[in-house]
PDB file of C-alpha atoms in Angstrom:
ATOM      1  CA  MET A   1      47.200 139.614 138.232  1.00 52.00           C
ATOM      2  CA  THR A   2      47.578 137.529 135.153  1.00 52.00           C
ATOM      3  CA  GLU A   3      46.103 139.092 132.029  1.00 56.00           C
ATOM      4  CA  GLU A   4      43.450 136.919 130.471  1.00 56.00           C
ATOM      5  CA  PRO A   5      43.898 136.273 126.741  1.00 51.00           C
ATOM      6  CA  ASP A   6      41.468 138.052 124.442  1.00 56.00           C
ATOM      7  CA  MET A   7      39.407 135.235 122.956  1.00 52.00           C
ATOM      8  CA  ASN A   8      38.152 137.560 120.221  1.00 58.00           C
ATOM      9  CA  GLN A   9      41.660 138.270 118.958  1.00 52.00           C
ATOM     10  CA  PRO A  10      42.361 136.212 115.822  1.00 54.00           C
ATOM     11  CA  GLU A  11      45.260 133.834 116.149  1.00 56.00           C
ATOM     12  CA  LYS A  12      48.373 134.541 114.129  1.00 52.00           C
ATOM     13  CA  PRO A  13      48.483 131.988 111.292  1.00 57.00           C
ATOM     14  CA  ALA A  14      51.154 129.362 111.617  1.00 53.00           C
ATOM     15  CA  GLU A  15      54.182 129.841 109.421  1.00 62.00           C
ATOM     16  CA  THR A  16      53.900 127.735 106.278  1.00 77.00           C
ATOM     17  CA  ALA A  17      56.647 125.357 105.219  1.00 69.00           C
ATOM     18  CA  ALA A  18      57.419 127.604 102.239  1.00 67.00           C
ATOM     19  CA  GLU A  19      57.719 130.688 104.435  1.00 70.00           C
ATOM     20  CA  ALA A  20      59.948 128.819 106.853  1.00 74.00           C
ATOM     21  CA  ALA A  21      62.183 127.633 103.996  1.00 67.00           C
ATOM     22  CA  THR A  22      62.452 131.160 102.604  1.00 70.00           C
ATOM     23  CA  ALA A  23      63.305 132.580 106.016  1.00 74.00           C
ATOM     24  CA  ALA A  24      66.016 129.947 106.446  1.00 71.00           C
ATOM     25  CA  ALA A  25      67.366 130.760 102.969  1.00 67.00           C
ATOM     26  CA  VAL A  26      67.526 134.474 103.772  1.00 70.00           C
ATOM     27  CA  GLU A  27      69.495 133.666 106.901  1.00 65.00           C
ATOM     28  CA  ALA A  28      71.805 131.329 104.948  1.00 74.00           C
ATOM     29  CA  GLY A  29      72.193 133.819 102.091  1.00 86.00           C
ATOM     30  CA  THR A  30      71.037 131.417  99.361  1.00 94.00           C
ATOM     31  CA  ARG A  31      69.039 132.378  96.283  1.00 96.00           C
ATOM     32  CA  SER A  32      67.286 130.385  93.593  1.00 96.00           C
ATOM     33  CA  GLY A  33      64.967 130.805  90.647  1.00 96.00           C
ATOM     34  CA  PHE A  34      63.928 129.868  87.132  1.00 95.00           C
ATOM     35  CA  VAL A  35      65.273 131.729  84.107  1.00 95.00           C
ATOM     36  CA  ALA A  36      63.492 131.065  80.803  1.00 91.00           C
ATOM     37  CA  LEU A  37      65.219 131.571  77.461  1.00 90.00           C
ATOM     38  CA  LEU A  38      62.822 132.721  74.780  1.00 90.00           C
ATOM     39  CA  GLY A  39      63.628 133.378  71.132  1.00 88.00           C
ATOM     40  CA  ALA A  40      63.152 132.502  67.488  1.00 87.00           C
ATOM     41  CA  PRO A  41      64.419 129.135  66.185  1.00 84.00           C
ATOM     42  CA  ASN A  42      68.216 128.883  66.024  1.00 86.00           C
ATOM     43  CA  ALA A  43      68.786 132.014  68.096  1.00 90.00           C
ATOM     44  CA  GLY A  44      71.244 130.026  70.233  1.00 91.00           C
ATOM     45  CA  LYS A  45      69.134 129.165  73.290  1.00 91.00           C
ATOM     46  CA  SER A  46      70.342 125.574  73.679  1.00 90.00           C
ATOM     47  CA  THR A  47      73.975 126.532  73.040  1.00 93.00           C
ATOM     48  CA  LEU A  48      73.713 129.190  75.740  1.00 95.00           C
ATOM     49  CA  VAL A  49      72.115 126.852  78.285  1.00 94.00           C
ATOM     50  CA  ASN A  50      74.890 124.303  77.748  1.00 93.00           C
ATOM     51  CA  GLN A  51      77.496 127.046  78.077  1.00 96.00           C
ATOM     52  CA  LEU A  52      76.057 128.446  81.319  1.00 96.00           C
ATOM     53  CA  VAL A  53      75.498 125.022  82.898  1.00 95.00           C
ATOM     54  CA  GLY A  54      79.006 123.963  81.897  1.00 93.00           C
ATOM     55  CA  THR A  55      78.013 120.730  80.186  1.00 89.00           C
ATOM     56  CA  LYS A  56      75.551 119.425  77.624  1.00 86.00           C
ATOM     57  CA  VAL A  57      71.954 119.228  78.799  1.00 88.00           C
ATOM     58  CA  SER A  58      70.183 120.332  75.613  1.00 86.00           C
ATOM     59  CA  ILE A  59      70.823 119.070  72.083  1.00 77.00           C
ATOM     60  CA  VAL A  60      72.081 121.449  69.401  1.00 78.00           C
ATOM     61  CA  THR A  61      71.802 121.177  65.626  1.00 70.00           C
ATOM     62  CA  HIS A  62      71.704 123.549  62.663  1.00 65.00           C
ATOM     63  CA  LYS A  63      68.073 122.622  62.072  1.00 60.00           C
ATOM     64  CA  VAL A  64      65.385 124.971  63.351  1.00 56.00           C
ATOM     65  CA  GLN A  65      62.958 123.723  65.990  1.00 58.00           C
ATOM     66  CA  THR A  66      65.392 121.122  67.327  1.00 66.00           C
ATOM     67  CA  THR A  67      64.199 121.692  70.901  1.00 65.00           C
ATOM     68  CA  ARG A  68      60.650 120.382  71.258  1.00 63.00           C
ATOM     69  CA  ALA A  69      59.907 120.571  74.968  1.00 69.00           C
ATOM     70  CA  LEU A  70      61.181 122.380  78.046  1.00 75.00           C
ATOM     71  CA  VAL A  71      64.696 121.373  79.060  1.00 83.00           C
ATOM     72  CA  ARG A  72      65.999 122.567  82.429  1.00 87.00           C
ATOM     73  CA  GLY A  73      69.708 123.039  83.038  1.00 92.00           C
ATOM     74  CA  ILE A  74      70.901 123.764  86.573  1.00 95.00           C
ATOM     75  CA  ALA A  75      73.890 125.960  87.442  1.00 96.00           C
ATOM     76  CA  ILE A  76      75.381 127.293  90.680  1.00 97.00           C
ATOM     77  CA  GLU A  77      76.797 130.808  90.827  1.00 96.00           C
ATOM     78  CA  ASP A  78      78.170 131.822  94.220  1.00 94.00           C
ATOM     79  CA  ARG A  79      75.271 130.947  96.588  1.00 95.00           C
ATOM     80  CA  THR A  80      72.571 131.093  93.897  1.00 97.00           C
ATOM     81  CA  GLN A  81      71.061 128.105  92.107  1.00 97.00           C
ATOM     82  CA  ILE A  82      69.934 129.153  88.629  1.00 97.00           C
ATOM     83  CA  VAL A  83      67.535 126.851  86.790  1.00 95.00           C
ATOM     84  CA  PHE A  84      67.707 127.696  83.086  1.00 94.00           C
ATOM     85  CA  VAL A  85      64.644 126.696  81.072  1.00 89.00           C
ATOM     86  CA  ASP A  86      65.476 126.055  77.414  1.00 85.00           C
ATOM     87  CA  THR A  87      62.274 126.490  75.411  1.00 79.00           C
ATOM     88  CA  PRO A  88      61.319 125.550  71.842  1.00 75.00           C
ATOM     89  CA  GLY A  89      61.852 128.289  69.271  1.00 72.00           C
ATOM     90  CA  VAL A  90      58.888 130.630  68.805  1.00 72.00           C
ATOM     91  CA  PHE A  91      57.632 130.824  65.219  1.00 63.00           C
ATOM     92  CA  GLN A  92      54.377 130.857  63.271  1.00 69.00           C
ATOM     93  CA  PRO A  93      52.981 127.348  63.862  1.00 62.00           C
ATOM     94  CA  LYS A  94      51.249 125.331  61.146  1.00 66.00           C
ATOM     95  CA  ARG A  95      50.979 121.757  62.419  1.00 70.00           C
ATOM     96  CA  ARG A  96      49.675 120.440  65.741  1.00 73.00           C
ATOM     97  CA  LEU A  97      53.248 119.661  66.826  1.00 74.00           C
ATOM     98  CA  ASP A  98      54.323 123.221  65.969  1.00 69.00           C
ATOM     99  CA  ARG A  99      51.445 124.689  67.995  1.00 75.00           C
ATOM    100  CA  ALA A 100      52.246 122.475  70.980  1.00 75.00           C
ATOM    101  CA  MET A 101      55.906 123.531  70.889  1.00 68.00           C
ATOM    102  CA  VAL A 102      55.133 127.257  70.739  1.00 67.00           C
ATOM    103  CA  LYS A 103      52.556 126.944  73.540  1.00 78.00           C
ATOM    104  CA  THR A 104      55.170 125.162  75.654  1.00 76.00           C
ATOM    105  CA  ALA A 105      57.702 127.937  75.023  1.00 72.00           C
ATOM    106  CA  TRP A 106      55.354 130.645  76.283  1.00 73.00           C
ATOM    107  CA  SER A 107      54.279 128.559  79.279  1.00 79.00           C
ATOM    108  CA  GLY A 108      57.942 128.246  80.267  1.00 76.00           C
ATOM    109  CA  ALA A 109      58.306 132.026  80.107  1.00 83.00           C
ATOM    110  CA  LYS A 110      55.105 132.617  82.068  1.00 85.00           C
ATOM    111  CA  ASP A 111      56.294 130.582  85.049  1.00 83.00           C
ATOM    112  CA  ALA A 112      59.850 131.973  85.210  1.00 92.00           C
ATOM    113  CA  ASP A 113      61.356 134.465  87.665  1.00 96.00           C
ATOM    114  CA  VAL A 114      63.256 136.109  84.806  1.00 96.00           C
ATOM    115  CA  VAL A 115      62.712 135.880  81.037  1.00 94.00           C
ATOM    116  CA  MET A 116      65.730 136.224  78.767  1.00 95.00           C
ATOM    117  CA  ALA A 117      64.812 137.205  75.205  1.00 94.00           C
ATOM    118  CA  ILE A 118      67.670 136.000  73.027  1.00 94.00           C
ATOM    119  CA  ILE A 119      68.123 137.613  69.615  1.00 95.00           C
ATOM    120  CA  ASP A 120      70.462 136.436  66.857  1.00 95.00           C
ATOM    121  CA  ALA A 121      72.437 139.615  66.159  1.00 95.00           C
ATOM    122  CA  GLU A 122      73.396 138.358  62.703  1.00 93.00           C
ATOM    123  CA  ARG A 123      69.776 137.932  61.609  1.00 92.00           C
ATOM    124  CA  GLY A 124      68.495 140.990  63.412  1.00 92.00           C
ATOM    125  CA  ILE A 125      64.773 141.674  63.675  1.00 91.00           C
ATOM    126  CA  SER A 126      62.907 139.086  61.631  1.00 81.00           C
ATOM    127  CA  GLY A 127      59.180 138.376  61.515  1.00 75.00           C
ATOM    128  CA  ASP A 128      59.437 135.860  64.369  1.00 87.00           C
ATOM    129  CA  VAL A 129      61.390 138.323  66.501  1.00 91.00           C
ATOM    130  CA  GLU A 130      58.800 141.050  65.938  1.00 90.00           C
ATOM    131  CA  SER A 131      55.956 138.799  67.086  1.00 89.00           C
ATOM    132  CA  ILE A 132      57.943 137.774  70.183  1.00 89.00           C
ATOM    133  CA  LEU A 133      58.619 141.417  71.081  1.00 92.00           C
ATOM    134  CA  ASP A 134      54.953 142.301  70.626  1.00 90.00           C
ATOM    135  CA  ARG A 135      53.895 139.608  73.073  1.00 88.00           C
ATOM    136  CA  LEU A 136      56.664 140.455  75.563  1.00 91.00           C
ATOM    137  CA  LYS A 137      55.201 143.950  75.899  1.00 91.00           C
ATOM    138  CA  GLU A 138      52.503 142.329  78.033  1.00 87.00           C
ATOM    139  CA  SER A 139      54.922 140.273  80.142  1.00 87.00           C
ATOM    140  CA  LYS A 140      54.491 140.528  83.896  1.00 88.00           C
ATOM    141  CA  ARG A 141      57.922 139.003  84.423  1.00 92.00           C
ATOM    142  CA  PRO A 142      61.269 140.852  84.339  1.00 94.00           C
ATOM    143  CA  VAL A 143      62.652 140.648  80.777  1.00 96.00           C
ATOM    144  CA  VAL A 144      66.338 140.740  79.869  1.00 97.00           C
ATOM    145  CA  LEU A 145      67.591 141.278  76.319  1.00 97.00           C
ATOM    146  CA  LEU A 146      70.435 139.071  75.103  1.00 97.00           C
ATOM    147  CA  LEU A 147      72.089 139.914  71.798  1.00 97.00           C
ATOM    148  CA  ASN A 148      73.808 136.691  70.739  1.00 97.00           C
ATOM    149  CA  LYS A 149      76.573 135.984  68.179  1.00 95.00           C
ATOM    150  CA  ILE A 150      78.076 139.440  68.660  1.00 95.00           C
ATOM    151  CA  ASP A 151      81.479 138.154  67.533  1.00 93.00           C
ATOM    152  CA  ALA A 152      80.123 137.973  63.970  1.00 92.00           C
ATOM    153  CA  VAL A 153      78.611 141.487  63.845  1.00 94.00           C
ATOM    154  CA  PRO A 154      80.331 144.921  63.544  1.00 94.00           C
ATOM    155  CA  ARG A 155      80.025 147.167  66.597  1.00 92.00           C
ATOM    156  CA  GLU A 156      78.095 149.844  64.697  1.00 93.00           C
ATOM    157  CA  LYS A 157      75.436 147.345  63.646  1.00 93.00           C
ATOM    158  CA  LEU A 158      75.166 146.029  67.210  1.00 93.00           C
ATOM    159  CA  LEU A 159      74.592 149.500  68.618  1.00 94.00           C
ATOM    160  CA  ALA A 160      71.968 150.295  65.980  1.00 95.00           C
ATOM    161  CA  LEU A 161      70.211 146.954  66.563  1.00 95.00           C
ATOM    162  CA  THR A 162      70.211 147.470  70.329  1.00 95.00           C
ATOM    163  CA  LYS A 163      68.704 150.927  69.925  1.00 95.00           C
ATOM    164  CA  ASP A 164      66.015 149.556  67.611  1.00 95.00           C
ATOM    165  CA  LEU A 165      65.129 146.687  69.969  1.00 95.00           C
ATOM    166  CA  THR A 166      64.918 148.884  73.073  1.00 93.00           C
ATOM    167  CA  GLU A 167      62.568 151.308  71.318  1.00 93.00           C
ATOM    168  CA  ARG A 168      59.923 148.698  70.510  1.00 92.00           C
ATOM    169  CA  GLY A 169      57.930 148.968  73.708  1.00 92.00           C
ATOM    170  CA  VAL A 170      59.403 146.116  75.777  1.00 93.00           C
ATOM    171  CA  GLU A 171      60.689 147.215  79.184  1.00 93.00           C
ATOM    172  CA  PHE A 172      64.034 145.412  79.241  1.00 96.00           C
ATOM    173  CA  GLU A 173      65.493 145.369  82.729  1.00 96.00           C
ATOM    174  CA  LYS A 174      68.999 144.752  81.391  1.00 96.00           C
ATOM    175  CA  VAL A 175      70.805 144.287  78.064  1.00 97.00           C
ATOM    176  CA  PHE A 176      73.699 141.861  77.568  1.00 97.00           C
ATOM    177  CA  MET A 177      75.819 141.347  74.460  1.00 97.00           C
ATOM    178  CA  ILE A 178      77.087 137.779  74.337  1.00 97.00           C
ATOM    179  CA  SER A 179      78.446 134.937  72.250  1.00 97.00           C
ATOM    180  CA  ALA A 180      76.970 131.695  73.560  1.00 96.00           C
ATOM    181  CA  LEU A 181      79.373 129.647  71.463  1.00 94.00           C
ATOM    182  CA  LYS A 182      82.520 131.453  72.626  1.00 95.00           C
ATOM    183  CA  ALA A 183      81.294 132.380  76.129  1.00 95.00           C
ATOM    184  CA  PHE A 184      81.729 136.127  75.585  1.00 96.00           C
ATOM    185  CA  GLY A 185      79.715 138.033  78.182  1.00 96.00           C
ATOM    186  CA  CYS A 186      78.507 134.865  79.922  1.00 97.00           C
ATOM    187  CA  ALA A 187      80.382 135.537  83.182  1.00 97.00           C
ATOM    188  CA  ASP A 188      78.761 138.976  83.503  1.00 97.00           C
ATOM    189  CA  LEU A 189      75.341 137.459  82.803  1.00 97.00           C
ATOM    190  CA  MET A 190      75.786 134.782  85.472  1.00 98.00           C
ATOM    191  CA  ALA A 191      77.036 137.317  88.034  1.00 97.00           C
ATOM    192  CA  TRP A 192      73.981 139.516  87.431  1.00 97.00           C
ATOM    193  CA  LEU A 193      71.535 136.606  87.705  1.00 97.00           C
ATOM    194  CA  ALA A 194      73.171 135.499  90.959  1.00 97.00           C
ATOM    195  CA  THR A 195      72.084 138.762  92.611  1.00 96.00           C
ATOM    196  CA  ARG A 196      68.812 139.239  90.697  1.00 96.00           C
ATOM    197  CA  LEU A 197      67.043 135.998  91.646  1.00 97.00           C
ATOM    198  CA  PRO A 198      65.065 136.017  94.905  1.00 95.00           C
ATOM    199  CA  PRO A 199      66.279 134.614  98.223  1.00 95.00           C
ATOM    200  CA  GLY A 200      65.180 131.035  98.626  1.00 94.00           C
ATOM    201  CA  PRO A 201      66.283 127.429  99.128  1.00 94.00           C
ATOM    202  CA  TRP A 202      67.755 125.491  96.246  1.00 95.00           C
ATOM    203  CA  TYR A 203      65.325 123.379  94.241  1.00 94.00           C
ATOM    204  CA  TYR A 204      67.768 120.606  93.323  1.00 94.00           C
ATOM    205  CA  PRO A 205      70.786 118.842  94.860  1.00 94.00           C
ATOM    206  CA  GLU A 206      74.046 120.705  94.339  1.00 92.00           C
ATOM    207  CA  ASP A 207      75.477 118.140  91.899  1.00 91.00           C
ATOM    208  CA  GLN A 208      72.367 117.863  89.678  1.00 92.00           C
ATOM    209  CA  ILE A 209      72.675 119.530  86.260  1.00 91.00           C
ATOM    210  CA  THR A 210      69.289 118.759  84.697  1.00 90.00           C
ATOM    211  CA  ASP A 211      65.872 117.422  85.629  1.00 86.00           C
ATOM    212  CA  LEU A 212      65.675 115.442  82.391  1.00 84.00           C
ATOM    213  CA  PRO A 213      65.575 111.672  83.118  1.00 86.00           C
ATOM    214  CA  ILE A 214      68.657 109.886  81.788  1.00 89.00           C
ATOM    215  CA  ARG A 215      66.518 107.718  79.478  1.00 91.00           C
ATOM    216  CA  GLN A 216      65.004 110.813  77.890  1.00 89.00           C
ATOM    217  CA  LEU A 217      68.352 112.573  77.619  1.00 90.00           C
ATOM    218  CA  ALA A 218      69.724 109.498  75.855  1.00 93.00           C
ATOM    219  CA  ALA A 219      66.847 109.627  73.367  1.00 92.00           C
ATOM    220  CA  GLU A 220      67.520 113.317  72.760  1.00 90.00           C
ATOM    221  CA  ILE A 221      71.202 112.615  72.102  1.00 93.00           C
ATOM    222  CA  THR A 222      70.276 110.023  69.475  1.00 94.00           C
ATOM    223  CA  ARG A 223      67.817 112.459  67.882  1.00 89.00           C
ATOM    224  CA  GLU A 224      70.595 115.044  67.696  1.00 90.00           C
ATOM    225  CA  LYS A 225      72.913 112.586  65.906  1.00 92.00           C
ATOM    226  CA  LEU A 226      70.045 111.683  63.575  1.00 92.00           C
ATOM    227  CA  PHE A 227      69.552 115.324  62.601  1.00 87.00           C
ATOM    228  CA  LEU A 228      73.267 116.024  62.255  1.00 87.00           C
ATOM    229  CA  ARG A 229      73.907 112.964  60.103  1.00 88.00           C
ATOM    230  CA  LEU A 230      70.998 113.417  57.705  1.00 84.00           C
ATOM    231  CA  HIS A 231      70.617 117.200  57.939  1.00 70.00           C
ATOM    232  CA  GLN A 232      68.671 118.096  54.793  1.00 64.00           C
ATOM    233  CA  GLU A 233      67.374 114.621  53.946  1.00 61.00           C
ATOM    234  CA  LEU A 234      65.426 113.939  57.119  1.00 62.00           C
ATOM    235  CA  PRO A 235      62.000 115.520  57.582  1.00 53.00           C
ATOM    236  CA  TYR A 236      61.005 116.760  61.020  1.00 62.00           C
ATOM    237  CA  ALA A 237      58.544 113.882  61.269  1.00 66.00           C
ATOM    238  CA  SER A 238      60.878 111.743  63.384  1.00 81.00           C
ATOM    239  CA  HIS A 239      60.961 110.914  67.070  1.00 85.00           C
ATOM    240  CA  VAL A 240      63.214 108.782  69.303  1.00 92.00           C
ATOM    241  CA  GLU A 241      62.163 106.829  72.391  1.00 92.00           C
ATOM    242  CA  THR A 242      64.254 104.782  74.827  1.00 94.00           C
ATOM    243  CA  GLU A 243      62.424 101.471  75.145  1.00 95.00           C
ATOM    244  CA  LEU A 244      64.930  99.605  77.352  1.00 96.00           C
ATOM    245  CA  TRP A 245      67.596 100.685  79.845  1.00 96.00           C
ATOM    246  CA  GLU A 246      69.128  97.615  81.450  1.00 96.00           C
ATOM    247  CA  LYS A 247      72.095  97.481  83.792  1.00 94.00           C
ATOM    248  CA  ARG A 248      74.176  94.392  83.124  1.00 95.00           C
ATOM    249  CA  GLU A 249      76.212  92.346  85.592  1.00 93.00           C
ATOM    250  CA  ASP A 250      79.504  93.694  84.242  1.00 94.00           C
ATOM    251  CA  GLY A 251      78.347  97.275  84.960  1.00 92.00           C
ATOM    252  CA  SER A 252      77.633  98.159  81.348  1.00 95.00           C
ATOM    253  CA  ILE A 253      74.229  99.330  80.117  1.00 96.00           C
ATOM    254  CA  ARG A 254      72.121  97.834  77.356  1.00 97.00           C
ATOM    255  CA  ILE A 255      69.939 100.472  75.701  1.00 97.00           C
ATOM    256  CA  GLU A 256      67.305  99.860  73.075  1.00 98.00           C
ATOM    257  CA  GLN A 257      65.835 102.852  71.261  1.00 97.00           C
ATOM    258  CA  THR A 258      63.217 103.179  68.560  1.00 96.00           C
ATOM    259  CA  ILE A 259      63.307 105.852  65.876  1.00 94.00           C
ATOM    260  CA  PHE A 260      59.779 106.584  64.680  1.00 91.00           C
ATOM    261  CA  VAL A 261      59.204 107.950  61.171  1.00 90.00           C
ATOM    262  CA  GLU A 262      56.011 108.457  59.184  1.00 86.00           C
ATOM    263  CA  ARG A 263      56.745 106.731  55.878  1.00 88.00           C
ATOM    264  CA  GLU A 264      58.618 103.720  54.548  1.00 91.00           C
ATOM    265  CA  SER A 265      60.750 106.017  52.377  1.00 89.00           C
ATOM    266  CA  GLN A 266      61.925 107.842  55.533  1.00 90.00           C
ATOM    267  CA  LYS A 267      62.824 104.537  57.149  1.00 92.00           C
ATOM    268  CA  LYS A 268      65.085 103.698  54.203  1.00 92.00           C
ATOM    269  CA  ILE A 269      66.819 107.066  54.537  1.00 91.00           C
ATOM    270  CA  VAL A 270      67.499 106.533  58.241  1.00 93.00           C
ATOM    271  CA  ILE A 271      68.875 103.016  57.698  1.00 94.00           C
ATOM    272  CA  GLY A 272      70.946 104.001  54.670  1.00 93.00           C
ATOM    273  CA  HIS A 273      72.755 101.804  52.144  1.00 93.00           C
ATOM    274  CA  LYS A 274      73.617  98.478  53.811  1.00 94.00           C
ATOM    275  CA  GLY A 275      72.765 100.029  57.180  1.00 95.00           C
ATOM    276  CA  GLU A 276      75.669 102.491  57.041  1.00 95.00           C
ATOM    277  CA  THR A 277      73.655 105.536  58.119  1.00 94.00           C
ATOM    278  CA  ILE A 278      72.056 104.036  61.196  1.00 96.00           C
ATOM    279  CA  LYS A 279      75.387 102.486  62.206  1.00 97.00           C
ATOM    280  CA  ALA A 280      77.030 105.906  62.097  1.00 96.00           C
ATOM    281  CA  ILE A 281      74.174 107.471  64.070  1.00 96.00           C
ATOM    282  CA  GLY A 282      74.339 104.686  66.653  1.00 97.00           C
ATOM    283  CA  SER A 283      78.108 104.923  67.020  1.00 97.00           C
ATOM    284  CA  ALA A 284      78.058 108.681  67.627  1.00 96.00           C
ATOM    285  CA  ALA A 285      75.118 108.424  70.045  1.00 96.00           C
ATOM    286  CA  ARG A 286      76.632 105.502  71.938  1.00 97.00           C
ATOM    287  CA  ARG A 287      79.854 107.414  72.660  1.00 96.00           C
ATOM    288  CA  GLU A 288      78.047 110.479  73.977  1.00 94.00           C
ATOM    289  CA  ILE A 289      75.477 108.537  76.007  1.00 95.00           C
ATOM    290  CA  GLY A 290      78.353 106.562  77.536  1.00 94.00           C
ATOM    291  CA  ASP A 291      80.049 109.823  78.553  1.00 91.00           C
ATOM    292  CA  VAL A 292      76.834 111.073  80.180  1.00 88.00           C
ATOM    293  CA  ALA A 293      76.070 107.771  81.935  1.00 89.00           C
ATOM    294  CA  GLU A 294      79.742 107.274  82.819  1.00 90.00           C
ATOM    295  CA  GLU A 295      79.403 103.606  81.903  1.00 93.00           C
ATOM    296  CA  LYS A 296      80.057 101.440  78.887  1.00 96.00           C
ATOM    297  CA  VAL A 297      76.976 101.474  76.677  1.00 96.00           C
ATOM    298  CA  HIS A 298      75.609  98.894  74.245  1.00 97.00           C
ATOM    299  CA  LEU A 299      73.150 100.787  72.043  1.00 97.00           C
ATOM    300  CA  PHE A 300      70.668  99.086  69.728  1.00 98.00           C
ATOM    301  CA  LEU A 301      68.604 101.222  67.350  1.00 97.00           C
ATOM    302  CA  PHE A 302      65.403 100.179  65.601  1.00 97.00           C
ATOM    303  CA  VAL A 303      63.439 102.126  63.001  1.00 95.00           C
ATOM    304  CA  LYS A 304      59.657 101.848  62.852  1.00 94.00           C
ATOM    305  CA  VAL A 305      57.089 103.429  60.583  1.00 92.00           C
ATOM    306  CA  ARG A 306      54.220 104.963  62.517  1.00 86.00           C
ATOM    307  CA  GLU A 307      52.055 106.991  60.198  1.00 81.00           C
ATOM    308  CA  ASN A 308      50.909 110.341  61.538  1.00 73.00           C
ATOM    309  CA  TRP A 309      52.712 109.901  64.843  1.00 69.00           C
ATOM    310  CA  GLY A 310      52.486 113.701  65.065  1.00 68.00           C
ATOM    311  CA  ASP A 311      48.784 113.209  65.858  1.00 74.00           C
ATOM    312  CA  ASP A 312      49.345 110.493  68.482  1.00 72.00           C
ATOM    313  CA  PRO A 313      48.586 111.669  72.075  1.00 75.00           C
ATOM    314  CA  GLU A 314      51.011 109.089  73.510  1.00 73.00           C
ATOM    315  CA  ARG A 315      53.940 110.587  71.614  1.00 69.00           C
ATOM    316  CA  TYR A 316      53.074 114.032  72.956  1.00 69.00           C
ATOM    317  CA  ARG A 317      53.017 112.738  76.518  1.00 70.00           C
ATOM    318  CA  GLU A 318      56.413 111.156  75.915  1.00 70.00           C
ATOM    319  CA  MET A 319      57.776 114.521  74.753  1.00 67.00           C
ATOM    320  CA  GLY A 320      56.111 116.495  77.545  1.00 67.00           C
ATOM    321  CA  LEU A 321      53.845 118.431  75.175  1.00 66.00           C
ATOM    322  CA  ASP A 322      50.154 119.286  75.317  1.00 68.00           C
ATOM    323  CA  PHE A 323      48.282 117.275  72.694  1.00 65.00           C
ATOM    324  CA  SER A 324      45.113 119.369  73.031  1.00 67.00           C
ATOM    325  CA  THR A 325      46.726 122.418  71.423  1.00 61.00           C
TER     326      THR A 325
END
């Protein structure tokens, strides 16, 4: 006799696409996840992301608050895809732009599988670091402590600093001592992350190193050269946008970018005497953009005054920031 099905028995829910993908990943042995780098300005987050990815995906300057929005760099370690999220430096915000950057940094940490708190070992525990540690006490994500620039600090100071940091109420899952610039400790960090991230399919193609559109990366490269060239003279009230990206018949690329500043006096600084400054900025940016695009680049830079662009919602959308902050 054939047993009749129990019509009152609830049906087993169908396996979702996400569950199926995870099951396939477990069988294949692949892992993936997002790792957010959180720290005070100039702690070395962008340098570390570039080092771990193996190429430049985030701009680096000596100026604080160079990184304005989330930048994702993608690395493969064994069978694990690690998506590093470079966040803006966390500090006490004053302007709308500052507040938007800090909010973005914490949102990047909130959504990550692992949060890496990076501390400049030379500077030690500053006011910004203390406020970061206080907030990390409430983190529901695994937190890893990275002591950076250890090559410039005596061992005794490092040990004392580590002891101090681990006694401040944050439950660090692991502590690494590294030098992002010289790659000290980076191999151990990558090996640990490769086993710590959860089983799952890869989020990006194997050969992709960032999710930043090439036009935006090109604008970031020019902004980096702008900061490096002018350093002290240029206020933070500047922004670069790629207005045109045109492939030419000979395979080269014509790029037009606009540098926005807030005052006429800033425009004169960017252009420089007889245009020498902007020529130097353009030359340095063109070479690096050409390397990234792997094509010959013709770069044309324009400088425009846009008063109070820091209060323009369109500029925030361009940067990937929340204007409502």
